[in-house]
Amino acid sequence: PGPDANDASSYYDFGPEPRPYLFQNRTVKDLIKSVAINTNTGNYLIGEGAREALRGARVTYLPTWYLASLIKNKDRLAELKNNFDMFAFATANMLRVEYDAVSEADIFEAIDLPALVMGMGVQRNSDLSHLPKGTMRLLDYLRANDVATFVRGIPTADYMAGRGHKTVPASGCPSIYYNPEGVSSALRLIYNKN
């Protein structure tokens, strides 16, 4: 968990200006401090890519651990709902046997705002018949609320469409939106070589 995880109410003040990240990364040291919270630079790139994809919108980054703490406080939850009109959630290969998305299900149900999911993926196709209850609860919420869920690939899109999800485009990892021109150039080079 991040700083003050037991008391999210003292950690973040909602205000008129968006805060893309909890730390303003002005130096390499600041960036390392920011990434050190979850010790995963890949997650940082996923968040950066999602933010870039939503450029032009007022985006405020709130980490999952913070939201999981915040939803336990009714006043702070009401404040969040009053200050935001949409919930965008960037993720990775969370559809796997080893991970129960119960916190994410709790968050989506409590926040209950129009939502968008970016980057949901399957770790292994064999996991799909054995997903944990919390993950299934999250998927049920996404389906029941027709949440647009941009997924990492065709297997995830097929699985979710087979469960009745209506909007599940296979768009890849959100990190590709960090530098879409570079990804596009690389794909053109690959295509032209074949």
Coordinates of N, CA and C in Angstrom, one line a residue:
P1 N 0.8 -1.2 0.0 CA 0.0 0.0 0.0 C 0.9 1.3 0.0
G2 N 0.2 2.3 -0.4 CA 0.9 3.6 -0.5 C 0.9 4.3 0.9
P3 N 1.4 5.5 0.9 CA 1.4 6.3 2.2 C 0.0 6.5 2.7
D4 N -0.1 6.4 4.1 CA -1.4 6.6 4.8 C -2.5 5.7 4.2
A5 N -2.2 4.5 3.9 CA -3.2 3.6 3.3 C -4.4 3.4 4.3
N6 N -4.1 3.4 5.6 CA -5.1 3.2 6.6 C -6.0 4.4 6.8
D7 N -5.6 5.6 6.3 CA -6.4 6.8 6.5 C -6.4 7.6 5.2
A8 N -7.1 7.1 4.2 CA -7.2 7.7 2.9 C -7.8 9.1 3.0
S9 N -8.6 9.4 4.0 CA -9.2 10.7 4.1 C -8.2 11.8 4.3
S10 N -7.1 11.5 4.9 CA -6.1 12.6 5.1 C -5.1 12.7 3.9
Y11 N -5.2 11.9 2.9 CA -4.2 11.8 1.9 C -4.5 12.7 0.7
Y12 N -5.7 12.8 0.3 CA -6.0 13.5 -1.0 C -7.1 14.5 -0.8
D13 N -6.9 15.7 -1.2 CA -8.0 16.7 -1.3 C -8.4 16.9 -2.7
F14 N -9.7 16.6 -2.9 CA -10.3 16.8 -4.2 C -10.4 18.3 -4.4
G15 N -10.0 18.8 -5.6 CA -10.1 20.2 -5.8 C -10.4 20.5 -7.3
P16 N -10.4 21.8 -7.6 CA -10.8 22.1 -9.0 C -9.7 21.8 -10.0
E17 N -8.5 21.6 -9.6 CA -7.4 21.2 -10.6 C -7.2 19.7 -10.6
P18 N -7.0 19.1 -11.8 CA -6.7 17.7 -11.8 C -5.3 17.5 -11.3
R19 N -5.1 16.3 -10.7 CA -3.8 15.9 -10.3 C -3.5 14.6 -11.0
P20 N -2.7 14.6 -12.1 CA -2.5 13.4 -12.8 C -1.9 12.3 -12.0
Y21 N -1.0 12.6 -11.1 CA -0.3 11.6 -10.3 C -0.2 12.1 -8.9
L22 N 0.0 11.2 -7.9 CA 0.2 11.6 -6.5 C 1.5 12.4 -6.3
F23 N 2.5 12.2 -7.1 CA 3.7 12.9 -7.0 C 3.9 13.6 -8.3
Q24 N 4.4 14.9 -8.2 CA 4.7 15.6 -9.4 C 6.2 15.1 -9.8
N25 N 6.3 14.4 -10.9 CA 7.6 13.9 -11.2 C 8.4 14.9 -12.0
R26 N 9.3 15.6 -11.3 CA 10.1 16.6 -11.9 C 11.5 16.2 -12.2
T27 N 11.9 15.2 -11.4 CA 13.3 14.6 -11.6 C 13.2 13.1 -11.7
V28 N 14.3 12.5 -12.0 CA 14.4 11.1 -12.1 C 14.2 10.5 -10.7
K29 N 14.7 11.2 -9.6 CA 14.5 10.8 -8.3 C 13.0 10.8 -7.9
D30 N 12.2 11.8 -8.4 CA 10.8 11.9 -8.1 C 10.1 10.7 -8.8
L31 N 10.5 10.4 -10.1 CA 9.9 9.3 -10.8 C 10.1 8.0 -10.1
I32 N 11.3 7.8 -9.6 CA 11.7 6.5 -8.9 C 10.8 6.5 -7.6
K33 N 10.7 7.6 -6.9 CA 9.8 7.6 -5.7 C 8.4 7.2 -6.0
S34 N 7.9 7.8 -7.1 CA 6.5 7.5 -7.5 C 6.3 6.0 -7.9
V35 N 7.2 5.4 -8.6 CA 7.1 4.0 -9.0 C 7.4 3.1 -7.9
A36 N 8.2 3.5 -6.9 CA 8.5 2.7 -5.7 C 7.3 2.3 -4.9
I37 N 6.2 3.0 -5.0 CA 5.0 2.7 -4.3 C 4.5 1.2 -4.6
N38 N 4.5 0.9 -5.9 CA 4.1 -0.5 -6.2 C 5.2 -1.3 -6.8
T39 N 6.4 -0.8 -6.9 CA 7.6 -1.5 -7.4 C 7.4 -2.1 -8.8
N40 N 6.6 -1.5 -9.6 CA 6.4 -2.1 -10.9 C 6.4 -1.0 -12.0
T41 N 7.4 -0.8 -12.7 CA 7.5 0.2 -13.7 C 6.5 0.0 -14.9
G42 N 6.2 -1.3 -15.1 CA 5.1 -1.6 -16.1 C 3.8 -0.9 -15.8
N43 N 3.4 -1.0 -14.5 CA 2.2 -0.4 -14.1 C 2.2 1.1 -14.3
Y44 N 3.4 1.7 -14.1 CA 3.5 3.2 -14.3 C 3.3 3.5 -15.8
L45 N 3.8 2.7 -16.7 CA 3.6 2.9 -18.1 C 2.2 2.7 -18.5
I46 N 1.5 1.7 -17.9 CA 0.1 1.5 -18.1 C -0.7 2.8 -17.8
G47 N -0.4 3.3 -16.6 CA -1.1 4.5 -16.1 C -0.8 5.7 -17.0
E48 N 0.5 5.9 -17.4 CA 0.9 7.0 -18.3 C 0.2 6.9 -19.6
G49 N 0.1 5.6 -20.2 CA -0.6 5.4 -21.5 C -2.0 5.7 -21.4
A50 N -2.7 5.3 -20.3 CA -4.1 5.6 -20.1 C -4.3 7.1 -20.0
R51 N -3.5 7.7 -19.3 CA -3.6 9.2 -19.1 C -3.5 9.9 -20.5
E52 N -2.5 9.4 -21.3 CA -2.3 10.0 -22.6 C -3.5 9.7 -23.5
A53 N -4.1 8.5 -23.4 CA -5.2 8.2 -24.2 C -6.4 9.1 -23.9
L54 N -6.5 9.6 -22.7 CA -7.6 10.4 -22.2 C -7.2 11.9 -22.3
R55 N -6.1 12.2 -23.0 CA -5.7 13.6 -23.1 C -6.8 14.5 -23.5
G56 N -6.9 15.6 -22.9 CA -8.0 16.5 -23.3 C -9.1 16.5 -22.2
A57 N -9.1 15.4 -21.5 CA -10.1 15.3 -20.4 C -9.4 15.7 -19.1
R58 N -10.1 16.1 -18.1 CA -9.5 16.4 -16.8 C -9.3 15.1 -16.1
V59 N -8.1 14.6 -16.0 CA -7.8 13.3 -15.5 C -7.1 13.4 -14.1
T60 N -7.6 12.7 -13.1 CA -7.0 12.7 -11.8 C -6.7 11.3 -11.5
Y61 N -5.5 10.9 -11.2 CA -5.0 9.6 -10.9 C -5.3 9.3 -9.4
L62 N -6.0 8.2 -9.1 CA -6.2 7.8 -7.8 C -5.9 6.3 -7.8
P63 N -4.9 5.9 -7.0 CA -4.5 4.5 -7.0 C -5.5 3.5 -6.4
T64 N -5.5 2.3 -6.8 CA -6.5 1.3 -6.3 C -6.5 1.2 -4.8
W65 N -5.3 1.2 -4.1 CA -5.2 1.0 -2.7 C -6.0 2.2 -2.0
Y66 N -5.8 3.4 -2.6 CA -6.5 4.6 -2.1 C -8.0 4.5 -2.2
L67 N -8.5 4.1 -3.4 CA -9.9 4.0 -3.6 C -10.5 2.9 -2.7
A68 N -9.8 1.8 -2.5 CA -10.3 0.7 -1.6 C -10.4 1.2 -0.2
S69 N -9.6 2.1 0.3 CA -9.7 2.7 1.6 C -10.8 3.8 1.6
L70 N -10.8 4.6 0.5 CA -11.8 5.7 0.5 C -13.2 5.3 0.5
I71 N -13.6 4.2 -0.1 CA -15.0 3.7 -0.2 C -15.5 3.3 1.1
K72 N -14.7 3.1 2.1 CA -15.1 2.7 3.4 C -15.6 4.0 4.2
N73 N -15.3 5.1 3.7 CA -15.7 6.4 4.4 C -16.8 7.0 3.5
K74 N -18.1 7.0 4.1 CA -19.2 7.5 3.3 C -19.1 8.9 2.9
D75 N -18.6 9.8 3.7 CA -18.4 11.2 3.4 C -17.4 11.4 2.3
R76 N -16.3 10.7 2.3 CA -15.3 10.8 1.3 C -15.8 10.2 0.0
L77 N -16.5 9.1 0.0 CA -17.1 8.5 -1.1 C -18.1 9.5 -1.8
A78 N -18.9 10.1 -1.0 CA -19.9 11.1 -1.5 C -19.1 12.3 -2.2
E79 N -18.0 12.7 -1.6 CA -17.2 13.8 -2.1 C -16.6 13.4 -3.5
L80 N -16.2 12.1 -3.5 CA -15.6 11.6 -4.8 C -16.7 11.7 -5.9
K81 N -17.9 11.1 -5.6 CA -18.9 11.1 -6.5 C -19.4 12.5 -7.0
N82 N -19.3 13.5 -6.1 CA -19.7 14.8 -6.5 C -18.6 15.5 -7.3
N83 N -17.4 15.1 -7.3 CA -16.3 15.7 -8.0 C -15.9 15.1 -9.3
F84 N -16.4 13.9 -9.5 CA -16.0 13.2 -10.8 C -17.3 12.7 -11.5
D85 N -17.2 12.7 -12.8 CA -18.4 12.3 -13.6 C -18.1 11.0 -14.3
M86 N -16.9 10.4 -14.2 CA -16.6 9.2 -14.8 C -15.4 8.5 -14.1
F87 N -15.4 7.2 -14.2 CA -14.3 6.4 -13.6 C -13.6 5.6 -14.7
A88 N -12.4 5.9 -14.9 CA -11.6 5.2 -15.9 C -10.6 4.3 -15.1
F89 N -10.5 3.1 -15.5 CA -9.7 2.1 -14.7 C -8.7 1.4 -15.7
A90 N -7.4 1.6 -15.5 CA -6.4 1.0 -16.3 C -5.9 -0.2 -15.6
T91 N -5.7 -1.3 -16.3 CA -5.3 -2.6 -15.6 C -4.5 -3.4 -16.6
A92 N -4.2 -4.6 -16.1 CA -3.3 -5.5 -16.9 C -4.0 -6.9 -17.0
N93 N -3.2 -7.9 -17.0 CA -3.8 -9.3 -17.1 C -4.4 -9.7 -15.8
M94 N -5.5 -9.2 -15.4 CA -6.1 -9.5 -14.1 C -7.0 -10.7 -14.2
L95 N -7.3 -11.2 -15.4 CA -8.1 -12.4 -15.5 C -7.2 -13.6 -15.4
R96 N -7.0 -14.0 -14.1 CA -6.1 -15.2 -13.9 C -6.5 -15.8 -12.5
V97 N -6.2 -17.1 -12.4 CA -6.6 -17.9 -11.2 C -6.0 -17.3 -10.0
E98 N -4.7 -16.8 -10.1 CA -4.0 -16.4 -8.9 C -4.5 -15.0 -8.3
Y99 N -5.3 -14.3 -9.0 CA -5.7 -13.0 -8.6 C -7.2 -12.9 -8.4
D100 N -7.7 -12.5 -7.2 CA -9.1 -12.3 -7.0 C -9.3 -10.8 -6.9
A101 N -10.1 -10.3 -7.9 CA -10.3 -8.8 -8.0 C -11.5 -8.4 -7.1
V102 N -11.5 -8.8 -5.9 CA -12.6 -8.4 -5.0 C -12.5 -7.0 -4.7
S103 N -11.3 -6.4 -4.5 CA -11.2 -5.0 -4.2 C -11.7 -4.1 -5.4
E104 N -11.4 -4.5 -6.6 CA -11.8 -3.8 -7.7 C -13.3 -3.9 -7.8
A105 N -13.9 -5.1 -7.6 CA -15.4 -5.2 -7.6 C -16.0 -4.3 -6.6
D106 N -15.4 -4.3 -5.3 CA -16.0 -3.4 -4.3 C -15.9 -1.9 -4.8
I107 N -14.8 -1.5 -5.4 CA -14.6 -0.2 -5.8 C -15.6 0.2 -6.9
F108 N -15.8 -0.6 -7.9 CA -16.8 -0.3 -9.0 C -18.2 -0.2 -8.4
E109 N -18.5 -1.1 -7.6 CA -19.9 -1.1 -7.0 C -20.1 0.1 -6.1
A110 N -19.2 0.5 -5.3 CA -19.3 1.6 -4.4 C -19.3 3.0 -5.2
I111 N -18.4 3.1 -6.1 CA -18.3 4.4 -6.9 C -19.5 4.5 -7.8
D112 N -19.9 3.5 -8.5 CA -21.1 3.4 -9.3 C -21.2 4.7 -10.2
L113 N -20.2 5.1 -10.9 CA -20.2 6.1 -11.9 C -20.1 5.5 -13.3
P114 N -20.5 6.2 -14.3 CA -20.1 5.7 -15.7 C -18.7 5.4 -15.7
A115 N -18.3 4.3 -16.3 CA -16.9 3.8 -16.3 C -16.4 3.4 -17.6
L116 N -15.1 3.2 -17.6 CA -14.3 2.8 -18.8 C -13.2 2.0 -18.2
V117 N -13.0 0.8 -18.8 CA -11.8 -0.1 -18.4 C -10.9 -0.2 -19.6
M118 N -9.6 0.0 -19.3 CA -8.6 -0.1 -20.3 C -7.5 -1.1 -19.9
G119 N -7.3 -2.1 -20.9 CA -6.2 -3.1 -20.7 C -6.5 -4.4 -20.0
M120 N -7.8 -4.7 -19.8 CA -8.1 -6.0 -19.1 C -7.6 -7.1 -20.0
G121 N -7.0 -8.1 -19.4 CA -6.5 -9.2 -20.2 C -6.5 -10.5 -19.5
V122 N -6.4 -11.6 -20.2 CA -6.3 -13.0 -19.7 C -4.8 -13.4 -19.6
Q123 N -4.5 -13.9 -18.5 CA -3.1 -14.4 -18.3 C -2.9 -15.7 -19.1
R124 N -3.8 -16.6 -18.9 CA -3.7 -17.9 -19.6 C -5.2 -18.3 -20.0
N125 N -5.4 -18.8 -21.2 CA -6.8 -19.2 -21.5 C -7.3 -20.2 -20.6
S126 N -6.5 -21.1 -20.1 CA -6.9 -22.2 -19.2 C -7.5 -21.6 -17.9
D127 N -7.1 -20.4 -17.5 CA -7.6 -19.8 -16.3 C -9.1 -19.4 -16.4
L128 N -9.6 -19.2 -17.6 CA -11.0 -18.6 -17.7 C -12.1 -19.5 -17.1
S129 N -11.9 -20.7 -17.0 CA -12.9 -21.6 -16.4 C -12.8 -21.7 -14.9
H130 N -11.8 -21.0 -14.3 CA -11.5 -21.1 -12.9 C -11.3 -19.7 -12.2
L131 N -11.9 -18.7 -12.7 CA -11.6 -17.3 -12.2 C -12.2 -17.2 -10.8
P132 N -11.5 -16.5 -9.9 CA -12.1 -16.4 -8.5 C -13.4 -15.6 -8.4
K133 N -14.1 -15.7 -7.3 CA -15.4 -15.1 -7.2 C -15.4 -13.6 -7.3
G134 N -14.4 -13.0 -6.7 CA -14.3 -11.5 -6.8 C -14.2 -11.0 -8.2
T135 N -13.4 -11.8 -9.0 CA -13.2 -11.4 -10.4 C -14.5 -11.6 -11.2
M136 N -15.2 -12.7 -10.9 CA -16.4 -12.9 -11.5 C -17.5 -11.8 -11.2
R137 N -17.4 -11.4 -9.9 CA -18.3 -10.3 -9.5 C -18.0 -9.0 -10.2
L138 N -16.7 -8.7 -10.4 CA -16.3 -7.5 -11.2 C -16.8 -7.7 -12.6
L139 N -16.6 -8.8 -13.2 CA -17.1 -9.0 -14.6 C -18.6 -8.9 -14.7
D140 N -19.3 -9.4 -13.7 CA -20.7 -9.3 -13.7 C -21.2 -7.8 -13.6
Y141 N -20.5 -7.0 -12.8 CA -20.8 -5.6 -12.7 C -20.5 -4.9 -14.1
L142 N -19.4 -5.2 -14.7 CA -19.1 -4.6 -16.0 C -20.1 -4.9 -17.0
R143 N -20.5 -6.1 -17.0 CA -21.6 -6.6 -18.0 C -22.9 -5.9 -17.7
A144 N -23.3 -6.0 -16.5 CA -24.7 -5.4 -16.1 C -24.8 -3.9 -16.3
N145 N -23.6 -3.2 -16.2 CA -23.6 -1.8 -16.4 C -23.1 -1.4 -17.8
D146 N -22.9 -2.3 -18.7 CA -22.5 -2.1 -20.0 C -21.2 -1.2 -20.0
V147 N -20.3 -1.5 -19.2 CA -19.0 -0.7 -19.1 C -18.1 -1.1 -20.3
A148 N -17.7 -0.1 -21.1 CA -16.8 -0.3 -22.2 C -15.5 -0.8 -21.6
T149 N -15.1 -2.0 -22.1 CA -13.9 -2.6 -21.5 C -12.9 -2.9 -22.7
F150 N -11.9 -2.0 -22.8 CA -10.9 -2.2 -23.8 C -10.0 -3.3 -23.3
V151 N -9.9 -4.4 -24.1 CA -9.1 -5.6 -23.7 C -7.8 -5.7 -24.4
R152 N -7.0 -6.6 -23.9 CA -5.6 -6.7 -24.5 C -5.5 -7.5 -25.8
G153 N -6.5 -8.4 -26.0 CA -6.4 -9.2 -27.2 C -7.7 -10.0 -27.5
I154 N -7.7 -10.7 -28.6 CA -8.9 -11.4 -29.1 C -9.4 -12.4 -28.1
P155 N -8.5 -13.2 -27.5 CA -9.1 -14.2 -26.5 C -9.9 -13.6 -25.4
T156 N -9.4 -12.4 -24.9 CA -10.2 -11.8 -23.8 C -11.5 -11.2 -24.4
A157 N -11.4 -10.6 -25.6 CA -12.6 -10.1 -26.2 C -13.7 -11.2 -26.4
D158 N -13.2 -12.3 -27.0 CA -14.1 -13.4 -27.2 C -14.7 -14.0 -25.9
Y159 N -13.9 -14.1 -24.9 CA -14.4 -14.6 -23.6 C -15.5 -13.7 -23.1
M160 N -15.2 -12.4 -23.0 CA -16.2 -11.4 -22.5 C -17.4 -11.3 -23.3
A161 N -17.3 -11.3 -24.6 CA -18.4 -11.2 -25.5 C -19.3 -12.5 -25.3
G162 N -18.6 -13.6 -25.1 CA -19.4 -14.9 -24.8 C -20.1 -14.8 -23.5
R163 N -19.7 -13.9 -22.6 CA -20.4 -13.8 -21.3 C -21.5 -12.7 -21.4
G164 N -21.6 -12.1 -22.6 CA -22.7 -11.1 -22.8 C -22.2 -9.6 -22.7
H165 N -20.9 -9.4 -22.6 CA -20.4 -8.0 -22.6 C -20.5 -7.5 -24.0
K166 N -21.1 -6.2 -24.1 CA -21.4 -5.7 -25.4 C -20.2 -4.9 -26.0
T167 N -19.4 -4.2 -25.2 CA -18.4 -3.4 -25.8 C -17.0 -3.8 -25.3
V168 N -16.3 -4.7 -26.0 CA -15.0 -5.2 -25.6 C -14.0 -5.2 -26.8
P169 N -13.7 -4.0 -27.2 CA -12.7 -4.0 -28.3 C -11.3 -4.4 -27.9
A170 N -10.6 -5.2 -28.7 CA -9.3 -5.6 -28.5 C -8.3 -4.5 -28.9
S171 N -7.8 -3.8 -27.9 CA -7.0 -2.6 -28.2 C -5.6 -2.7 -27.7
G172 N -5.2 -3.8 -27.0 CA -3.9 -3.9 -26.4 C -3.7 -3.3 -25.1
C173 N -2.5 -3.3 -24.7 CA -2.1 -2.7 -23.4 C -2.2 -1.2 -23.4
P174 N -2.7 -0.5 -22.4 CA -2.8 1.0 -22.4 C -1.4 1.6 -22.6
S175 N -0.3 0.9 -22.3 CA 1.0 1.6 -22.4 C 1.3 2.0 -23.9
I176 N 0.6 1.3 -24.8 CA 0.9 1.7 -26.2 C 0.4 3.1 -26.5
Y177 N -0.5 3.7 -25.7 CA -0.9 5.0 -26.0 C 0.0 6.1 -25.4
Y178 N 1.0 5.6 -24.7 CA 2.0 6.6 -24.2 C 2.8 7.2 -25.4
N179 N 3.0 6.3 -26.4 CA 3.7 6.8 -27.6 C 3.1 6.2 -28.8
P180 N 1.8 6.5 -29.1 CA 1.1 5.9 -30.2 C 1.8 6.0 -31.6
E181 N 2.5 7.1 -31.8 CA 3.1 7.3 -33.1 C 4.3 6.3 -33.2
G182 N 5.0 6.1 -32.2 CA 6.1 5.1 -32.2 C 5.6 3.7 -32.4
V183 N 4.5 3.3 -31.8 CA 3.9 2.0 -32.0 C 3.4 1.9 -33.4
S184 N 2.8 2.9 -33.9 CA 2.3 2.9 -35.3 C 3.5 2.7 -36.3
S185 N 4.6 3.5 -36.1 CA 5.8 3.4 -36.9 C 6.3 1.9 -36.9
A186 N 6.4 1.4 -35.7 CA 7.0 0.0 -35.5 C 6.1 -1.0 -36.3
L187 N 4.8 -0.8 -36.1 CA 3.9 -1.8 -36.8 C 4.0 -1.7 -38.3
R188 N 4.2 -0.4 -38.8 CA 4.3 -0.2 -40.3 C 5.6 -0.9 -40.8
L189 N 6.7 -0.8 -40.0 CA 8.0 -1.4 -40.3 C 7.8 -2.9 -40.4
I190 N 7.2 -3.5 -39.4 CA 7.0 -4.9 -39.4 C 6.1 -5.3 -40.6
Y191 N 5.0 -4.6 -40.9 CA 4.1 -5.0 -42.0 C 4.9 -4.9 -43.3
N192 N 5.6 -3.8 -43.5 CA 6.4 -3.6 -44.7 C 7.5 -4.6 -45.0
K193 N 8.0 -5.3 -43.9 CA 9.0 -6.3 -44.1 C 8.4 -7.6 -44.5
N194 N 7.1 -7.8 -44.3 CA 6.5 -9.1 -44.6 C 5.8 -9.0 -45.9

